[in-house]
């Protein structure tokens, strides 16, 4: 697929900190750095997978970009406009352009609303007949019959509900869709159907996705590039094929080593993690992965490695991987 390279979304040094108590008398406010200086871009029509273990901050990245939570710092640009400099009314024109699909289709749809109103809720200033026509068209686009217009969410399966949630997001013709564990609550066979639907919509509507998931197999299938997060920071970002064929960061290697490979001839470097994860507070020094990294050197516990370009469109945050 040819991707237009001017950025649709640019995220620079995004931070989201939460206050925590230090537990030590005499010490002031401490911060849990849920997202700490995260930077990446997404081109129009591109899918960036954002992976990492539960609690690594990937959901907070998505929510901060959409301003569902206010970032502590950093800048977010959408088609060159700095969203982080806008508030209230000035942000409103950008809302339809950036939509989100959540993990749980059972709780993300209002149970008291019929499908017509759920899907058409964001259509402002549109007469009832036009709204109905638009909703019918978008239902057909996501593989649902117009006959469901007057039904309630509880009448549908999980996969059908997620299709309704996707219809609700795309009816506004967004340019960016944040999919936050959008298939994680579904059975594997239904997951594949929803992923194929998202790929079809990407081709038809040129939508870009920030695809947040802990499931590497799913991310591999849908993403053009993948960013690997660990404790609030990006450890590696690379085109999907290169990342899976040759992971460079020790954490990426460990994540991939945990994924079963169907080919018995395939040998991947086994890297098993030990040690306790840090919490990512402002008391931490050095590389955040150091307590669990089998290659950690003395300086890894004192200095933080930079995220550097290593060629082939890849960036890696590890002292052992040299920049180019
Ligand atoms: Fe491991 Fe050091 Fe690289 Fe961090 S910088 S991933 S601790 S080798």
GROMACS .gro file of C-alpha atoms and ligand atoms in nm:
model
  332
    1UNK     CA    1   0.000   0.000   0.000
    2UNK     CA    2   0.128   0.349  -0.087
    3UNK     CA    3   0.095   0.585   0.205
    4UNK     CA    4   0.089   0.962   0.164
    5UNK     CA    5   0.380   1.066   0.379
    6UNK     CA    6   0.278   1.412   0.507
    7UNK     CA    7   0.175   1.354   0.866
    8UNK     CA    8  -0.189   1.332   0.963
    9UNK     CA    9  -0.098   1.312   1.331
   10UNK     CA   10   0.220   1.420   1.501
   11UNK     CA   11   0.275   1.353   1.870
   12UNK     CA   12   0.574   1.523   2.034
   13UNK     CA   13   0.698   1.451   2.386
   14UNK     CA   14   0.351   1.361   2.513
   15UNK     CA   15   0.331   1.330   2.892
   16UNK     CA   16   0.062   1.223   3.131
   17UNK     CA   17   0.161   1.215   3.496
   18UNK     CA   18  -0.057   1.115   3.790
   19UNK     CA   19   0.016   1.229   4.146
   20UNK     CA   20   0.124   0.960   4.395
   21UNK     CA   21   0.232   0.980   4.756
   22UNK     CA   22   0.602   0.927   4.808
   23UNK     CA   23   0.555   0.739   5.134
   24UNK     CA   24   0.866   0.907   5.272
   25UNK     CA   25   0.814   1.185   5.529
   26UNK     CA   26   0.971   1.510   5.419
   27UNK     CA   27   0.947   1.430   5.049
   28UNK     CA   28   0.699   1.630   4.844
   29UNK     CA   29   0.465   1.532   4.567
   30UNK     CA   30   0.577   1.242   4.348
   31UNK     CA   31   0.445   1.152   4.006
   32UNK     CA   32   0.359   0.830   3.830
   33UNK     CA   33   0.469   0.885   3.472
   34UNK     CA   34   0.200   0.688   3.286
   35UNK     CA   35   0.311   0.844   2.956
   36UNK     CA   36   0.655   0.997   2.949
   37UNK     CA   37   0.786   1.187   2.644
   38UNK     CA   38   0.616   0.976   2.381
   39UNK     CA   39   0.667   1.089   2.019
   40UNK     CA   40   0.544   0.939   1.691
   41UNK     CA   41   0.369   1.026   1.366
   42UNK     CA   42   0.088   0.868   1.167
   43UNK     CA   43   0.049   0.932   0.793
   44UNK     CA   44  -0.295   0.950   0.625
   45UNK     CA   45  -0.428   0.598   0.577
   46UNK     CA   46  -0.151   0.446   0.788
   47UNK     CA   47  -0.201   0.205   1.078
   48UNK     CA   48   0.036   0.238   1.370
   49UNK     CA   49   0.012  -0.049   1.617
   50UNK     CA   50   0.081   0.046   1.979
   51UNK     CA   51   0.169  -0.261   2.184
   52UNK     CA   52   0.284  -0.337   2.535
   53UNK     CA   53   0.175  -0.512   2.850
   54UNK     CA   54  -0.130  -0.405   3.046
   55UNK     CA   55  -0.060  -0.080   3.234
   56UNK     CA   56   0.222   0.039   3.005
   57UNK     CA   57   0.035   0.359   2.920
   58UNK     CA   58  -0.087   0.279   2.569
   59UNK     CA   59  -0.453   0.351   2.645
   60UNK     CA   60  -0.354   0.680   2.811
   61UNK     CA   61  -0.168   0.778   2.492
   62UNK     CA   62  -0.486   0.727   2.287
   63UNK     CA   63  -0.704   0.912   2.535
   64UNK     CA   64  -0.458   1.201   2.561
   65UNK     CA   65  -0.446   1.246   2.182
   66UNK     CA   66  -0.827   1.265   2.168
   67UNK     CA   67  -0.829   1.491   2.475
   68UNK     CA   68  -1.050   1.249   2.666
   69UNK     CA   69  -0.786   1.314   2.929
   70UNK     CA   70  -0.576   1.631   2.947
   71UNK     CA   71  -0.206   1.568   2.884
   72UNK     CA   72   0.043   1.693   3.143
   73UNK     CA   73   0.275   1.811   2.867
   74UNK     CA   74   0.384   1.770   2.508
   75UNK     CA   75   0.222   1.866   2.181
   76UNK     CA   76  -0.025   1.696   1.947
   77UNK     CA   77  -0.069   1.817   1.587
   78UNK     CA   78  -0.352   1.712   1.356
   79UNK     CA   79  -0.292   1.808   0.993
   80UNK     CA   80  -0.047   2.069   1.120
   81UNK     CA   81  -0.284   2.231   1.375
   82UNK     CA   82  -0.169   2.206   1.734
   83UNK     CA   83  -0.461   2.050   1.920
   84UNK     CA   84  -0.288   2.087   2.254
   85UNK     CA   85  -0.307   2.468   2.209
   86UNK     CA   86  -0.687   2.453   2.162
   87UNK     CA   87  -0.969   2.427   2.411
   88UNK     CA   88  -1.350   2.403   2.416
   89UNK     CA   89  -1.511   2.550   2.106
   90UNK     CA   90  -1.189   2.569   1.906
   91UNK     CA   91  -1.135   2.197   1.952
   92UNK     CA   92  -1.488   2.109   1.841
   93UNK     CA   93  -1.431   2.111   1.459
   94UNK     CA   94  -1.160   1.848   1.505
   95UNK     CA   95  -1.371   1.609   1.714
   96UNK     CA   96  -1.551   1.439   1.419
   97UNK     CA   97  -1.216   1.385   1.246
   98UNK     CA   98  -1.078   1.175   1.532
   99UNK     CA   99  -1.294   0.896   1.670
  100UNK     CA  100  -1.242   0.605   1.906
  101UNK     CA  101  -1.366   0.246   1.929
  102UNK     CA  102  -1.338   0.099   2.279
  103UNK     CA  103  -1.268  -0.254   2.394
  104UNK     CA  104  -1.602  -0.339   2.543
  105UNK     CA  105  -1.899  -0.316   2.306
  106UNK     CA  106  -2.126  -0.406   2.599
  107UNK     CA  107  -2.056  -0.092   2.799
  108UNK     CA  108  -1.964   0.156   2.523
  109UNK     CA  109  -2.316   0.165   2.373
  110UNK     CA  110  -2.601   0.330   2.565
  111UNK     CA  111  -2.848   0.044   2.632
  112UNK     CA  112  -3.147   0.281   2.620
  113UNK     CA  113  -3.083   0.404   2.266
  114UNK     CA  114  -3.192   0.234   1.945
  115UNK     CA  115  -2.931   0.172   1.673
  116UNK     CA  116  -3.058   0.463   1.460
  117UNK     CA  117  -2.989   0.710   1.741
  118UNK     CA  118  -2.669   0.543   1.859
  119UNK     CA  119  -2.508   0.552   1.516
  120UNK     CA  120  -2.656   0.887   1.415
  121UNK     CA  121  -2.591   1.068   1.744
  122UNK     CA  122  -2.296   1.270   1.614
  123UNK     CA  123  -2.477   1.390   1.299
  124UNK     CA  124  -2.554   1.750   1.386
  125UNK     CA  125  -2.793   1.971   1.186
  126UNK     CA  126  -2.911   1.683   0.966
  127UNK     CA  127  -3.285   1.630   0.903
  128UNK     CA  128  -3.438   1.298   1.021
  129UNK     CA  129  -3.470   1.140   0.674
  130UNK     CA  130  -3.114   1.230   0.580
  131UNK     CA  131  -2.992   1.098   0.915
  132UNK     CA  132  -3.172   0.769   0.855
  133UNK     CA  133  -3.026   0.741   0.503
  134UNK     CA  134  -2.673   0.805   0.632
  135UNK     CA  135  -2.713   0.554   0.915
  136UNK     CA  136  -2.849   0.286   0.679
  137UNK     CA  137  -2.556   0.344   0.441
  138UNK     CA  138  -2.299   0.315   0.717
  139UNK     CA  139  -2.464   0.003   0.865
  140UNK     CA  140  -2.442  -0.165   0.526
  141UNK     CA  141  -2.079  -0.059   0.504
  142UNK     CA  142  -1.999  -0.242   0.829
  143UNK     CA  143  -2.199  -0.551   0.725
  144UNK     CA  144  -2.524  -0.491   0.918
  145UNK     CA  145  -2.878  -0.496   0.788
  146UNK     CA  146  -3.093  -0.179   0.790
  147UNK     CA  147  -3.356  -0.391   0.966
  148UNK     CA  148  -3.174  -0.339   1.297
  149UNK     CA  149  -3.238   0.040   1.300
  150UNK     CA  150  -3.501   0.026   1.574
  151UNK     CA  151  -3.341  -0.240   1.792
  152UNK     CA  152  -3.148  -0.198   2.119
  153UNK     CA  153  -2.783  -0.302   2.183
  154UNK     CA  154  -2.875  -0.592   2.416
  155UNK     CA  155  -3.037  -0.770   2.120
  156UNK     CA  156  -2.699  -0.820   1.950
  157UNK     CA  157  -2.390  -1.041   1.989
  158UNK     CA  158  -2.051  -0.894   2.087
  159UNK     CA  159  -1.929  -0.887   1.727
  160UNK     CA  160  -2.247  -0.716   1.605
  161UNK     CA  161  -2.222  -0.458   1.884
  162UNK     CA  162  -1.864  -0.382   1.785
  163UNK     CA  163  -1.981  -0.332   1.426
  164UNK     CA  164  -2.242  -0.086   1.559
  165UNK     CA  165  -1.966   0.093   1.755
  166UNK     CA  166  -1.753   0.113   1.439
  167UNK     CA  167  -2.052   0.242   1.239
  168UNK     CA  168  -2.105   0.510   1.504
  169UNK     CA  169  -1.740   0.615   1.471
  170UNK     CA  170  -1.719   0.619   1.091
  171UNK     CA  171  -2.052   0.789   1.021
  172UNK     CA  172  -1.869   1.118   1.082
  173UNK     CA  173  -1.606   1.026   0.819
  174UNK     CA  174  -1.306   1.049   1.052
  175UNK     CA  175  -0.950   1.063   0.926
  176UNK     CA  176  -0.815   0.897   1.240
  177UNK     CA  177  -0.968   0.613   1.437
  178UNK     CA  178  -0.818   0.513   1.770
  179UNK     CA  179  -0.896   0.144   1.825
  180UNK     CA  180  -0.836   0.077   2.194
  181UNK     CA  181  -0.822  -0.302   2.238
  182UNK     CA  182  -1.114  -0.298   1.993
  183UNK     CA  183  -1.117  -0.675   1.935
  184UNK     CA  184  -0.979  -0.801   2.268
  185UNK     CA  185  -1.318  -0.884   2.420
  186UNK     CA  186  -1.428  -1.091   2.118
  187UNK     CA  187  -1.390  -1.461   2.028
  188UNK     CA  188  -1.096  -1.532   1.798
  189UNK     CA  189  -1.313  -1.603   1.490
  190UNK     CA  190  -1.508  -1.280   1.546
  191UNK     CA  191  -1.180  -1.090   1.602
  192UNK     CA  192  -1.069  -1.189   1.251
  193UNK     CA  193  -1.395  -1.063   1.102
  194UNK     CA  194  -1.367  -0.726   1.276
  195UNK     CA  195  -1.000  -0.690   1.177
  196UNK     CA  196  -1.090  -0.764   0.815
  197UNK     CA  197  -1.368  -0.506   0.838
  198UNK     CA  198  -1.122  -0.244   0.969
  199UNK     CA  199  -0.882  -0.322   0.683
  200UNK     CA  200  -1.166  -0.290   0.431
  201UNK     CA  201  -1.272   0.047   0.578
  202UNK     CA  202  -0.912   0.167   0.569
  203UNK     CA  203  -0.897   0.087   0.198
  204UNK     CA  204  -1.236   0.237   0.117
  205UNK     CA  205  -1.223   0.548   0.337
  206UNK     CA  206  -0.847   0.606   0.373
  207UNK     CA  207  -0.883   0.614   0.752
  208UNK     CA  208  -0.564   0.604   0.962
  209UNK     CA  209  -0.566   0.389   1.275
  210UNK     CA  210  -0.385   0.407   1.604
  211UNK     CA  211  -0.435   0.042   1.686
  212UNK     CA  212  -0.378  -0.015   2.057
  213UNK     CA  213  -0.351  -0.378   2.163
  214UNK     CA  214  -0.164  -0.619   2.387
  215UNK     CA  215  -0.212  -0.890   2.121
  216UNK     CA  216   0.092  -0.901   1.892
  217UNK     CA  217  -0.063  -1.140   1.640
  218UNK     CA  218  -0.352  -0.902   1.581
  219UNK     CA  219  -0.123  -0.599   1.562
  220UNK     CA  220   0.103  -0.776   1.312
  221UNK     CA  221  -0.193  -0.847   1.087
  222UNK     CA  222  -0.327  -0.492   1.064
  223UNK     CA  223  -0.035  -0.251   1.123
  224UNK     CA  224   0.207  -0.085   0.880
  225UNK     CA  225   0.435   0.013   1.168
  226UNK     CA  226   0.449  -0.088   1.532
  227UNK     CA  227   0.552   0.106   1.843
  228UNK     CA  228   0.643  -0.099   2.150
  229UNK     CA  229   0.572   0.067   2.486
  230UNK     CA  230   0.714  -0.018   2.825
  231UNK     CA  231   0.628   0.173   3.143
  232UNK     CA  232   0.514   0.488   2.967
  233UNK     CA  233   0.787   0.509   2.703
  234UNK     CA  234   0.839   0.387   2.348
  235UNK     CA  235   1.122   0.133   2.342
  236UNK     CA  236   1.117   0.055   1.970
  237UNK     CA  237   0.925   0.173   1.666
  238UNK     CA  238   0.964   0.006   1.328
  239UNK     CA  239   0.789  -0.110   1.011
  240UNK     CA  240   0.590  -0.422   1.105
  241UNK     CA  241   0.778  -0.677   0.893
  242UNK     CA  242   1.119  -0.566   1.020
  243UNK     CA  243   1.010  -0.555   1.382
  244UNK     CA  244   0.873  -0.909   1.377
  245UNK     CA  245   1.158  -1.053   1.166
  246UNK     CA  246   1.434  -0.888   1.366
  247UNK     CA  247   1.338  -0.721   1.694
  248UNK     CA  248   1.624  -0.506   1.823
  249UNK     CA  249   1.523  -0.390   2.171
  250UNK     CA  250   1.555  -0.653   2.449
  251UNK     CA  251   1.197  -0.586   2.557
  252UNK     CA  252   1.062  -0.635   2.202
  253UNK     CA  253   1.258  -0.962   2.185
  254UNK     CA  254   1.102  -1.078   2.510
  255UNK     CA  255   0.750  -0.984   2.397
  256UNK     CA  256   0.790  -1.168   2.066
  257UNK     CA  257   0.946  -1.470   2.235
  258UNK     CA  258   0.623  -1.511   2.431
  259UNK     CA  259   0.413  -1.540   2.112
  260UNK     CA  260   0.363  -1.898   1.990
  261UNK     CA  261   0.494  -1.960   1.635
  262UNK     CA  262   0.311  -2.226   1.428
  263UNK     CA  263   0.625  -2.323   1.226
  264UNK     CA  264   0.831  -2.583   1.427
  265UNK     CA  265   1.139  -2.508   1.209
  266UNK     CA  266   1.132  -2.144   1.312
  267UNK     CA  267   1.384  -2.062   1.582
  268UNK     CA  268   1.354  -1.731   1.760
  269UNK     CA  269   1.594  -1.610   2.023
  270UNK     CA  270   1.438  -1.699   2.358
  271UNK     CA  271   1.454  -1.412   2.599
  272UNK     CA  272   1.272  -1.459   2.922
  273UNK     CA  273   1.213  -1.178   3.162
  274UNK     CA  274   1.293  -1.191   3.529
  275UNK     CA  275   1.302  -0.928   3.801
  276UNK     CA  276   1.046  -0.676   3.915
  277UNK     CA  277   0.912  -0.405   3.688
  278UNK     CA  278   0.963  -0.050   3.806
  279UNK     CA  279   0.664   0.171   3.858
  280UNK     CA  280   0.780   0.458   3.636
  281UNK     CA  281   0.784   0.730   3.901
  282UNK     CA  282   1.003   1.038   3.904
  283UNK     CA  283   1.230   0.863   4.154
  284UNK     CA  284   1.349   0.626   3.881
  285UNK     CA  285   1.683   0.670   3.711
  286UNK     CA  286   1.832   0.502   3.408
  287UNK     CA  287   1.663   0.272   3.160
  288UNK     CA  288   1.313   0.175   3.274
  289UNK     CA  289   1.366  -0.177   3.152
  290UNK     CA  290   1.696  -0.227   3.341
  291UNK     CA  291   1.554  -0.427   3.640
  292UNK     CA  292   1.424  -0.695   3.399
  293UNK     CA  293   1.682  -0.674   3.121
  294UNK     CA  294   1.928  -0.965   3.091
  295UNK     CA  295   2.179  -0.738   2.912
  296UNK     CA  296   2.175  -0.449   3.162
  297UNK     CA  297   2.511  -0.285   3.231
  298UNK     CA  298   2.602  -0.053   3.516
  299UNK     CA  299   2.523   0.261   3.323
  300UNK     CA  300   2.176   0.128   3.233
  301UNK     CA  301   2.082   0.178   3.600
  302UNK     CA  302   2.216   0.536   3.604
  303UNK     CA  303   2.153   0.684   3.258
  304UNK     CA  304   1.848   0.680   3.038
  305UNK     CA  305   1.920   0.571   2.678
  306UNK     CA  306   1.785   0.802   2.404
  307UNK     CA  307   1.543   0.680   2.137
  308UNK     CA  308   1.767   0.688   1.829
  309UNK     CA  309   1.721   0.621   1.458
  310UNK     CA  310   1.897   0.302   1.353
  311UNK     CA  311   1.812   0.303   0.980
  312UNK     CA  312   1.534   0.128   0.785
  313UNK     CA  313   1.275   0.359   0.945
  314UNK     CA  314   1.342   0.217   1.292
  315UNK     CA  315   1.406   0.385   1.625
  316UNK     CA  316   1.531   0.201   1.934
  317UNK     CA  317   1.586   0.309   2.295
  318UNK     CA  318   1.877   0.095   2.414
  319UNK     CA  319   2.248   0.158   2.468
  320UNK     CA  320   2.333  -0.169   2.292
  321UNK     CA  321   2.177  -0.064   1.961
  322UNK     CA  322   2.387   0.189   1.774
  323UNK     CA  323   2.241   0.483   1.584
  324UNK     CA  324   2.300   0.533   1.211
  325LIG    FE1  325   1.875  -0.336   2.862
  325LIG    FE2  326   2.051  -0.139   2.905
  325LIG    FE3  327   1.932  -0.164   2.668
  325LIG    FE4  328   1.793  -0.082   2.882
  325LIG     S1  329   1.963   0.026   2.783
  325LIG     S2  330   1.727  -0.230   2.732
  325LIG     S3  331   1.886  -0.206   3.043
  325LIG     S4  332   2.074  -0.309   2.764
   0.00000   0.00000   0.00000
